[in-house]
Amino acid sequence: MAGVSSRPAVLVGVLHVDEPSLPRVRERILAQVDVDVTLVEVANLPERAAHARLYELFSTADPRFDALVKVDADMELVEPRLLAALGSLFRRHRGLDHVIVGVDDWFSGRRIQGMNAWRNGVRWTAPPPELFTDLPDNTVRTKLKVMDVGRPLVLHAADPSDLQAVRYGLHRGLKAVATGKASRLSRLVDVVDHAAAEPARGRLLAVAAIGLALRDDGAARTLLDATQHDATPSGTAGVATLSDEVADPDLCGRVRRDLTALTADAGSGPLATARTQPRGRARAVRGRIARALRRDGVADTSDRDRWRDDFLALLDGG
């Protein structure tokens, strides 16, 4: 059915808890050109439940959709042909299952992974794991990462609320502690250094939240759960406590020193997990990451080069 229309059809799912940025996110999605967009929203659910609902919707999507795209409530699509390019790319290349698009991250000042798009027909085969809700088991065989196309495609967290800033720091801090991977810790250093160089309330709040995750992952998990909704009293109190740290002139220096110490322990692998998690959870995290990496390695370089070249041409109307 997808071939009936010359315009690709894309199903976009947005998870949100009524973030202040949501109206801009919706506006940017609906302003996309040369594409038929259907927007579905999964609102005001706990994170794992929201992701489970979204993956269920994607797994049972109408066959007319060429692409299934997850857009977070802090992602603004600034490239007007992005969804059209993704939908057309999946139409043309039946062997491609998953595309990760780089996003320009306000917190770190860097382009990071990313916005996720899948071909229709991908199925999610297990519930999303705790914390790593973006790494569920699924039927993806091949993956393309498009990080740099010479211009921004998506802005990430361009104008965060206090709650969004805290959740950003908690999420990334907890993931780094859970895996112990030096690469994740290095990305946290980027956030801290950018906050030190270009201080703004949101960046400093994120750094304070990272610091909490590094020194007390239990308290950080509790606060993350409590910030599912802005009106949660314990969540509001936790955000207020972290807000007090913003005025500390040594905040960035202190968190950076903690990161340096953890990075020295971590080396190049997930060595910190034994310290911070029950053994079974640590094995589960490592296994999930290993499976994701295996899925990423199926397509050869020539396929990826061809897919990337076609994606760039499609962005320009080709």
CSV table of C-alpha atoms in Angstrom, one decimal:
chain,number,residue,atom,x,y,z
A,1,MET,CA,0.0,0.0,0.0
A,2,ALA,CA,2.9,2.3,0.6
A,3,GLY,CA,3.6,2.6,-3.1
A,4,VAL,CA,0.1,4.0,-3.9
A,5,SER,CA,1.1,7.6,-3.0
A,6,SER,CA,4.2,9.4,-4.4
A,7,ARG,CA,4.7,11.0,-1.0
A,8,PRO,CA,6.1,8.9,1.8
A,9,ALA,CA,3.9,8.3,4.8
A,10,VAL,CA,5.5,8.6,8.3
A,11,LEU,CA,4.1,7.7,11.7
A,12,VAL,CA,5.7,10.0,14.4
A,13,GLY,CA,5.4,9.1,18.0
A,14,VAL,CA,6.1,11.7,20.7
A,15,LEU,CA,6.4,10.8,24.4
A,16,HIS,CA,5.7,13.7,26.8
A,17,VAL,CA,4.7,14.8,30.2
A,18,ASP,CA,3.4,18.2,29.0
A,19,GLU,CA,6.9,19.7,28.7
A,20,PRO,CA,7.0,23.5,27.9
A,21,SER,CA,8.8,22.7,24.6
A,22,LEU,CA,6.0,20.4,23.4
A,23,PRO,CA,4.1,23.0,21.3
A,24,ARG,CA,7.2,23.9,19.3
A,25,VAL,CA,8.0,20.2,18.8
A,26,ARG,CA,4.5,19.6,17.5
A,27,GLU,CA,4.7,22.6,15.2
A,28,ARG,CA,8.0,21.5,13.7
A,29,ILE,CA,6.7,18.0,13.0
A,30,LEU,CA,3.5,19.2,11.4
A,31,ALA,CA,5.4,21.7,9.3
A,32,GLN,CA,7.4,19.0,7.5
A,33,VAL,CA,7.1,19.1,3.7
A,34,ASP,CA,6.6,16.5,0.9
A,35,VAL,CA,5.4,13.9,3.4
A,36,ASP,CA,2.2,12.6,4.9
A,37,VAL,CA,2.6,12.8,8.7
A,38,THR,CA,0.5,11.1,11.3
A,39,LEU,CA,1.3,12.3,14.8
A,40,VAL,CA,0.5,10.2,17.9
A,41,GLU,CA,1.3,11.2,21.4
A,42,VAL,CA,1.8,9.1,24.4
A,43,ALA,CA,1.2,11.4,27.3
A,44,ASN,CA,1.7,11.5,31.1
A,45,LEU,CA,2.9,7.9,31.6
A,46,PRO,CA,5.9,6.6,33.6
A,47,GLU,CA,8.9,6.3,31.3
A,48,ARG,CA,8.9,2.5,30.8
A,49,ALA,CA,5.2,2.3,30.4
A,50,ALA,CA,5.3,5.2,27.8
A,51,HIS,CA,8.0,3.5,25.8
A,52,ALA,CA,6.2,0.1,26.0
A,53,ARG,CA,3.0,1.8,24.6
A,54,LEU,CA,4.9,3.5,21.8
A,55,TYR,CA,6.7,0.3,20.7
A,56,GLU,CA,3.3,-1.5,20.7
A,57,LEU,CA,1.9,1.2,18.5
A,58,PHE,CA,4.9,1.0,16.2
A,59,SER,CA,4.8,-2.8,16.1
A,60,THR,CA,1.1,-2.8,14.9
A,61,ALA,CA,1.3,0.3,12.6
A,62,ASP,CA,-0.8,0.4,9.5
A,63,PRO,CA,1.2,-0.9,6.4
A,64,ARG,CA,0.7,2.4,4.6
A,65,PHE,CA,3.5,3.9,6.7
A,66,ASP,CA,7.0,3.8,5.3
A,67,ALA,CA,8.7,5.0,8.5
A,68,LEU,CA,8.2,5.0,12.2
A,69,VAL,CA,9.9,7.9,14.0
A,70,LYS,CA,10.3,8.5,17.7
A,71,VAL,CA,10.6,12.2,18.6
A,72,ASP,CA,11.3,13.2,22.1
A,73,ALA,CA,9.5,16.2,23.7
A,74,ASP,CA,12.7,18.2,23.6
A,75,MET,CA,13.6,17.6,19.9
A,76,GLU,CA,12.8,20.2,17.3
A,77,LEU,CA,13.0,19.2,13.6
A,78,VAL,CA,14.7,22.1,11.9
A,79,GLU,CA,15.3,20.4,8.5
A,80,PRO,CA,11.9,20.7,6.7
A,81,ARG,CA,12.5,17.6,4.5
A,82,LEU,CA,13.8,15.3,7.3
A,83,LEU,CA,10.7,13.1,7.6
A,84,ALA,CA,10.3,12.9,3.8
A,85,ALA,CA,13.9,11.8,3.4
A,86,LEU,CA,13.5,9.1,6.0
A,87,GLY,CA,10.3,7.8,4.6
A,88,SER,CA,11.7,7.7,1.1
A,89,LEU,CA,15.0,6.1,2.2
A,90,PHE,CA,13.1,3.1,3.7
A,91,ARG,CA,11.0,2.9,0.6
A,92,ARG,CA,14.1,2.6,-1.7
A,93,HIS,CA,16.2,0.4,0.5
A,94,ARG,CA,14.3,-2.6,1.8
A,95,GLY,CA,17.4,-3.9,3.5
A,96,LEU,CA,17.7,-0.9,5.9
A,97,ASP,CA,15.8,-1.2,9.2
A,98,HIS,CA,17.0,1.6,11.5
A,99,VAL,CA,18.3,5.1,11.1
A,100,ILE,CA,19.8,7.2,13.9
A,101,VAL,CA,20.0,10.9,13.1
A,102,GLY,CA,22.4,13.2,15.0
A,103,VAL,CA,20.9,16.0,17.1
A,104,ASP,CA,22.5,19.3,18.1
A,105,ASP,CA,22.5,19.1,21.9
A,106,TRP,CA,22.3,22.4,23.8
A,107,PHE,CA,23.6,20.9,27.0
A,108,SER,CA,26.9,19.7,25.6
A,109,GLY,CA,27.3,22.0,22.6
A,110,ARG,CA,27.9,18.9,20.5
A,111,ARG,CA,26.1,16.7,17.9
A,112,ILE,CA,25.0,13.5,19.7
A,113,GLN,CA,22.9,10.4,19.0
A,114,GLY,CA,20.0,10.9,18.2
A,115,MET,CA,16.6,10.7,16.8
A,116,ASN,CA,15.5,7.2,15.9
A,117,ALA,CA,13.6,6.0,12.8
A,118,TRP,CA,12.6,2.5,11.8
A,119,ARG,CA,11.2,0.9,8.7
A,120,ASN,CA,7.6,-0.2,9.1
A,121,GLY,CA,7.7,-4.0,9.9
A,122,VAL,CA,10.2,-3.8,12.7
A,123,ARG,CA,8.8,-5.5,15.8
A,124,TRP,CA,9.7,-4.9,19.4
A,125,THR,CA,10.0,-8.3,21.1
A,126,ALA,CA,10.5,-7.6,24.8
A,127,PRO,CA,9.5,-4.9,27.3
A,128,PRO,CA,11.8,-1.9,27.4
A,129,PRO,CA,14.4,-2.3,30.1
A,130,GLU,CA,14.7,-0.1,33.1
A,131,LEU,CA,16.7,3.1,32.4
A,132,PHE,CA,17.8,1.9,29.0
A,133,THR,CA,14.4,2.3,27.5
A,134,ASP,CA,16.0,3.2,24.1
A,135,LEU,CA,17.6,-0.3,23.8
A,136,PRO,CA,14.7,-2.7,23.7
A,137,ASP,CA,15.0,-6.1,22.0
A,138,ASN,CA,13.6,-5.9,18.5
A,139,THR,CA,13.9,-7.4,15.0
A,140,VAL,CA,16.3,-4.7,13.6
A,141,ARG,CA,19.0,-6.3,11.4
A,142,THR,CA,20.7,-3.2,9.9
A,143,LYS,CA,21.4,0.3,11.1
A,144,LEU,CA,22.6,3.6,9.6
A,145,LYS,CA,24.0,6.4,11.8
A,146,VAL,CA,23.9,9.9,10.2
A,147,MET,CA,25.7,12.2,12.5
A,148,ASP,CA,27.0,15.0,10.3
A,149,VAL,CA,25.4,16.3,7.1
A,150,GLY,CA,26.9,19.8,7.2
A,151,ARG,CA,23.9,21.4,8.8
A,152,PRO,CA,21.6,20.9,11.8
A,153,LEU,CA,18.7,18.5,11.3
A,154,VAL,CA,17.3,18.4,14.9
A,155,LEU,CA,17.8,20.7,17.9
A,156,HIS,CA,17.9,19.0,21.2
A,157,ALA,CA,16.8,20.7,24.4
A,158,ALA,CA,17.2,24.2,23.0
A,159,ASP,CA,15.3,25.9,25.8
A,160,PRO,CA,14.9,23.4,28.7
A,161,SER,CA,12.8,23.9,31.8
A,162,ASP,CA,14.4,23.2,35.1
A,163,LEU,CA,12.7,19.8,35.2
A,164,GLN,CA,14.0,18.9,31.7
A,165,ALA,CA,17.5,19.9,32.7
A,166,VAL,CA,17.4,17.8,35.8
A,167,ARG,CA,16.0,14.8,33.9
A,168,TYR,CA,18.7,15.1,31.2
A,169,GLY,CA,21.5,15.0,33.9
A,170,LEU,CA,19.9,12.2,35.8
A,171,HIS,CA,19.4,10.0,32.7
A,172,ARG,CA,22.8,10.5,31.3
A,173,GLY,CA,24.6,10.2,34.7
A,174,LEU,CA,22.8,7.0,35.6
A,175,LYS,CA,23.4,5.4,32.3
A,176,ALA,CA,27.1,6.2,32.5
A,177,VAL,CA,27.3,4.8,36.1
A,178,ALA,CA,25.3,1.7,35.1
A,179,THR,CA,27.5,0.8,32.2
A,180,GLY,CA,30.8,2.2,33.5
A,181,LYS,CA,31.8,2.8,29.9
A,182,ALA,CA,34.5,5.4,29.4
A,183,SER,CA,32.7,6.7,26.2
A,184,ARG,CA,29.6,7.6,28.2
A,185,LEU,CA,31.7,9.2,30.9
A,186,SER,CA,33.5,11.2,28.3
A,187,ARG,CA,30.2,12.6,27.0
A,188,LEU,CA,29.4,13.7,30.5
A,189,VAL,CA,32.7,15.6,30.6
A,190,ASP,CA,31.5,17.4,27.4
A,191,VAL,CA,28.4,18.6,29.3
A,192,VAL,CA,30.3,19.7,32.3
A,193,ASP,CA,33.0,21.6,30.3
A,194,HIS,CA,30.4,23.3,28.2
A,195,ALA,CA,28.5,24.4,31.3
A,196,ALA,CA,31.8,25.8,32.7
A,197,ALA,CA,32.6,27.6,29.5
A,198,GLU,CA,29.1,28.9,28.7
A,199,PRO,CA,27.2,28.8,32.0
A,200,ALA,CA,23.4,28.9,31.9
A,201,ARG,CA,20.9,27.8,34.5
A,202,GLY,CA,19.8,24.7,32.6
A,203,ARG,CA,23.3,23.5,31.9
A,204,LEU,CA,24.3,24.0,35.6
A,205,LEU,CA,21.2,22.1,36.7
A,206,ALA,CA,22.1,19.3,34.5
A,207,VAL,CA,25.6,19.2,35.9
A,208,ALA,CA,24.2,19.1,39.4
A,209,ALA,CA,22.0,16.2,38.5
A,210,ILE,CA,25.0,14.4,36.9
A,211,GLY,CA,26.8,14.9,40.2
A,212,LEU,CA,24.0,13.3,42.2
A,213,ALA,CA,24.0,10.3,39.9
A,214,LEU,CA,27.7,9.9,40.3
A,215,ARG,CA,27.7,10.1,44.1
A,216,ASP,CA,24.4,8.4,44.9
A,217,ASP,CA,22.7,6.4,42.1
A,218,GLY,CA,19.9,5.2,44.4
A,219,ALA,CA,18.9,8.8,45.3
A,220,ALA,CA,19.2,9.7,41.6
A,221,ARG,CA,16.9,6.9,40.5
A,222,THR,CA,14.4,7.9,43.1
A,223,LEU,CA,14.4,11.5,42.0
A,224,LEU,CA,14.2,10.4,38.3
A,225,ASP,CA,11.1,8.4,39.1
A,226,ALA,CA,9.6,11.4,41.1
A,227,THR,CA,10.1,13.8,38.2
A,228,GLN,CA,7.8,11.8,35.9
A,229,HIS,CA,5.3,14.7,36.4
A,230,ASP,CA,6.2,18.3,37.3
A,231,ALA,CA,3.6,18.4,40.1
A,232,THR,CA,5.0,15.5,42.0
A,233,PRO,CA,5.9,17.0,45.4
A,234,SER,CA,9.0,14.9,45.9
A,235,GLY,CA,10.2,15.6,42.4
A,236,THR,CA,9.6,19.4,42.8
A,237,ALA,CA,11.5,19.3,46.1
A,238,GLY,CA,14.4,17.3,44.5
A,239,VAL,CA,14.7,19.8,41.7
A,240,ALA,CA,14.7,22.7,44.2
A,241,THR,CA,17.5,21.0,46.1
A,242,LEU,CA,19.6,20.7,43.0
A,243,SER,CA,18.8,24.3,42.1
A,244,ASP,CA,20.6,25.3,45.3
A,245,GLU,CA,23.8,23.9,43.8
A,246,VAL,CA,23.7,26.2,40.8
A,247,ALA,CA,25.3,29.0,42.8
A,248,ASP,CA,28.2,26.9,43.9
A,249,PRO,CA,31.3,28.3,42.0
A,250,ASP,CA,33.0,24.9,42.2
A,251,LEU,CA,30.0,22.8,40.9
A,252,CYS,CA,31.6,22.1,37.5
A,253,GLY,CA,35.0,21.5,39.0
A,254,ARG,CA,33.7,19.1,41.6
A,255,VAL,CA,31.7,17.0,39.1
A,256,ARG,CA,34.5,17.0,36.7
A,257,ARG,CA,36.9,15.6,39.3
A,258,ASP,CA,34.4,12.9,40.1
A,259,LEU,CA,34.1,12.0,36.4
A,260,THR,CA,37.9,12.0,36.0
A,261,ALA,CA,38.1,9.5,38.9
A,262,LEU,CA,35.4,7.2,37.5
A,263,THR,CA,36.9,7.4,34.0
A,264,ALA,CA,40.3,6.2,35.4
A,265,ASP,CA,38.5,3.2,36.9
A,266,ALA,CA,36.4,2.5,33.9
A,267,GLY,CA,39.1,2.1,31.2
A,268,SER,CA,37.4,1.1,28.0
A,269,GLY,CA,34.7,-1.3,29.3
A,270,PRO,CA,31.8,-1.6,31.7
A,271,LEU,CA,33.9,-2.2,34.8
A,272,ALA,CA,32.0,0.1,37.1
A,273,THR,CA,28.8,-2.0,37.1
A,274,ALA,CA,30.0,-4.4,39.8
A,275,ARG,CA,30.3,-1.5,42.2
A,276,THR,CA,27.0,0.2,41.4
A,277,GLN,CA,24.5,-2.6,40.5
A,278,PRO,CA,23.5,-6.1,41.5
A,279,ARG,CA,25.3,-8.6,39.5
A,280,GLY,CA,22.3,-9.8,37.5
A,281,ARG,CA,21.4,-6.3,36.5
A,282,ALA,CA,25.0,-5.6,35.4
A,283,ARG,CA,25.0,-8.7,33.2
A,284,ALA,CA,21.6,-7.7,31.7
A,285,VAL,CA,22.9,-4.3,30.8
A,286,ARG,CA,26.1,-5.7,29.2
A,287,GLY,CA,24.1,-8.3,27.3
A,288,ARG,CA,21.6,-5.7,25.9
A,289,ILE,CA,24.4,-3.4,24.8
A,290,ALA,CA,26.2,-6.4,23.1
A,291,ARG,CA,23.0,-7.4,21.3
A,292,ALA,CA,22.6,-3.8,20.1
A,293,LEU,CA,26.2,-3.8,18.8
A,294,ARG,CA,25.7,-7.1,17.0
A,295,ARG,CA,22.6,-5.7,15.2
A,296,ASP,CA,24.6,-2.7,14.2
A,297,GLY,CA,27.2,-4.8,12.4
A,298,VAL,CA,25.1,-6.6,9.8
A,299,ALA,CA,25.3,-4.2,6.9
A,300,ASP,CA,28.6,-3.8,5.2
A,301,THR,CA,30.3,-0.5,4.5
A,302,SER,CA,29.2,-0.2,0.9
A,303,ASP,CA,25.6,-0.5,1.9
A,304,ARG,CA,26.0,2.2,4.5
A,305,ASP,CA,27.8,4.5,2.1
A,306,ARG,CA,25.0,4.0,-0.5
A,307,TRP,CA,22.2,4.6,2.1
A,308,ARG,CA,24.0,7.7,3.4
A,309,ASP,CA,24.5,9.2,0.0
A,310,ASP,CA,20.9,8.6,-0.9
A,311,PHE,CA,19.7,10.1,2.4
A,312,LEU,CA,21.7,13.3,1.7
A,313,ALA,CA,20.2,13.6,-1.8
A,314,LEU,CA,16.7,13.1,-0.4
A,315,LEU,CA,17.2,15.9,2.1
A,316,ASP,CA,18.0,18.2,-0.9
A,317,GLY,CA,14.9,17.0,-2.8
A,318,GLY,CA,16.6,14.3,-4.8
